[in-house]
Backbone as a ProteinNet text record, in pm:
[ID]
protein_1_A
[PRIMARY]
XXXXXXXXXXXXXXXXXXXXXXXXXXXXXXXXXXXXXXXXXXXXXXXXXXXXXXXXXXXXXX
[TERTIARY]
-2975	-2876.5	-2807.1	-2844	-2737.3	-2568.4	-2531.4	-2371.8	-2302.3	-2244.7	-2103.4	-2054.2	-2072	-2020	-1934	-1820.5	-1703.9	-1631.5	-1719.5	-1672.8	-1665.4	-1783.7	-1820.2	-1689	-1652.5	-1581.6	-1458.4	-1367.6	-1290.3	-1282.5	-1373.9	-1372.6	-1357.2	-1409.9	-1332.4	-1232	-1122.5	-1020.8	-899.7	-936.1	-874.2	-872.9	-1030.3	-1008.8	-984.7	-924	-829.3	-760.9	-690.3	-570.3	-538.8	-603.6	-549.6	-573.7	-617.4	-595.4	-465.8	-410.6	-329.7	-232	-205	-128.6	-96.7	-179.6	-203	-129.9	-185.5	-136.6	-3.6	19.5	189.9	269.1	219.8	300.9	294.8	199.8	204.5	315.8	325.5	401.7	519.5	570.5	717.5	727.2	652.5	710.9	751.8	655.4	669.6	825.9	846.5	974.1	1071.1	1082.1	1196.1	1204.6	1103.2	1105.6	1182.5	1159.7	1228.3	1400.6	1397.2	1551.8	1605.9	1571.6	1563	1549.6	1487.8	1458.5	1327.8	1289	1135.9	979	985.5	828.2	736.9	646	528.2	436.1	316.4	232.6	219.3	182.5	138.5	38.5	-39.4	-174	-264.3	-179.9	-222.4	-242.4	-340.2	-379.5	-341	-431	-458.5	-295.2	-202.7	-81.7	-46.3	-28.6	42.6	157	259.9	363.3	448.2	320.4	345.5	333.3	279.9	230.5	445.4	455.9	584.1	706	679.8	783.2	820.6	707.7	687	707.6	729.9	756.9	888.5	940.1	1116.2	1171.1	1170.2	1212.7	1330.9	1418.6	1574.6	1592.1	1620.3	1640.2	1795.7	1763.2	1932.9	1966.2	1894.2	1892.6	1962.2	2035.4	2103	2081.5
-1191.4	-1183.7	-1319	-1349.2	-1534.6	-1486.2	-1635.8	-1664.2	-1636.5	-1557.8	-1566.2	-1718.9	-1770.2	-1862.5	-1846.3	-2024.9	-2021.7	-1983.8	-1998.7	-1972.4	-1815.5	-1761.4	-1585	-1545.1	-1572.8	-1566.4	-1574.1	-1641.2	-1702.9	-1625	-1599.1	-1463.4	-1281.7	-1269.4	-1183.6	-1144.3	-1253.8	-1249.3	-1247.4	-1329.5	-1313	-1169.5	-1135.4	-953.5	-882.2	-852.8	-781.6	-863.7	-956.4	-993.4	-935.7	-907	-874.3	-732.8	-675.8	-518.1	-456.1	-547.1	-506	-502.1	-649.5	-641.2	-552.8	-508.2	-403.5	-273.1	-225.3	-123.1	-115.1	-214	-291.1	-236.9	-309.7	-301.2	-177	-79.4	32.7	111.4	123.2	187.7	145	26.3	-30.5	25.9	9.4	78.9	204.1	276.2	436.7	469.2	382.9	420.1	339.4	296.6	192.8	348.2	352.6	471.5	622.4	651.8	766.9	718.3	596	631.3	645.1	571.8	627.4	781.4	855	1021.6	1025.4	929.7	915.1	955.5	1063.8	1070.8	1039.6	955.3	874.8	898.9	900.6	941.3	804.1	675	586.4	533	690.2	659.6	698.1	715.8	732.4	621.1	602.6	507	509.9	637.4	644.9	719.6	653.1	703	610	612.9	514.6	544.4	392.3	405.2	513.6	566	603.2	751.1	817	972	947.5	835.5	837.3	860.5	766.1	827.9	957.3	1031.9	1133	1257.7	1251.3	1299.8	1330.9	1189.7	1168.6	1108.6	1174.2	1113.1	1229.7	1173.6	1277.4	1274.9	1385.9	1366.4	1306.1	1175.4	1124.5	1092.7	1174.2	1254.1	1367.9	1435.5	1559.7	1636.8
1931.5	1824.4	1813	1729.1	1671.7	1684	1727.1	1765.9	1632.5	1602.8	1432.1	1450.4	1302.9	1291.2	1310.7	1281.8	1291.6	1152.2	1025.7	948.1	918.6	959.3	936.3	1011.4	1163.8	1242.4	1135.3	1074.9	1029.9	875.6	837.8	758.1	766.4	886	924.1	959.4	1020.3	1072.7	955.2	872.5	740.4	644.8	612.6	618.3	708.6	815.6	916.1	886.5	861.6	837.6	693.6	617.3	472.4	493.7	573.9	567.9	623.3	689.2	836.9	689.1	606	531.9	436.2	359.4	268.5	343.9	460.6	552	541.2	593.7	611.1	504.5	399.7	269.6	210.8	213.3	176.8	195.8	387.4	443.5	432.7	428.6	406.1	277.2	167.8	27.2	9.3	104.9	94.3	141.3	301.7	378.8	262.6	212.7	101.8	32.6	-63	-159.7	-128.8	9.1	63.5	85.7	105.7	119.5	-36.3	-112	-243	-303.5	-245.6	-255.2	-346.8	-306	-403.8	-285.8	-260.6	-162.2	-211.5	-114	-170.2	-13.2	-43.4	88.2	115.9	230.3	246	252.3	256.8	255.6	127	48.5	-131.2	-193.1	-213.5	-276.8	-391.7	-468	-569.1	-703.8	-622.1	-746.8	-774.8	-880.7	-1026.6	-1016.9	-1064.6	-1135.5	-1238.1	-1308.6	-1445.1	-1367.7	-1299.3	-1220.5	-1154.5	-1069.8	-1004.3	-1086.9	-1241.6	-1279.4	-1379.1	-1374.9	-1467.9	-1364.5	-1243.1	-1132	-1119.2	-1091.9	-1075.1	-1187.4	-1308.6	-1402.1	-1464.1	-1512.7	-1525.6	-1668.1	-1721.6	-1871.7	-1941.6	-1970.8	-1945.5	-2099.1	-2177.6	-2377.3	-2360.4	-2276.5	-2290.1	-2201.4
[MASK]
++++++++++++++++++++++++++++++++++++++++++++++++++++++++++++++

């Protein structure tokens, strides 16, 4: 089996580095959002803005 370059090497470390981040940021948004009273899963990818505020949205027309 051939040695990983330094560059292959150096590419991977950068994607685990950009996943860790993504992770990161997910979960900090979610915990921000709850103190807010806004629940958000961290591991949801797949919700929109527009799903969040049609969710928690207050009728402030009457």
């Amino acid at each position: 089996m051939p040695a990983k370059s330094t560059e292959q090497t150096s590419m991977l470390n950068h994607s685990d580095a950009y996943q860790r981040f993504e992770e990161t940021k997910r979960k900090n948004f979610s915990n921000s959002s709850r103190l807010e009273g806004i629940r958000l899963s961290a591991d949801k990818a797949d919700v929109t803005l527009e799903a969040v505020l049609k969710r928690y949205q207050t009728n402030v027309n009457g």
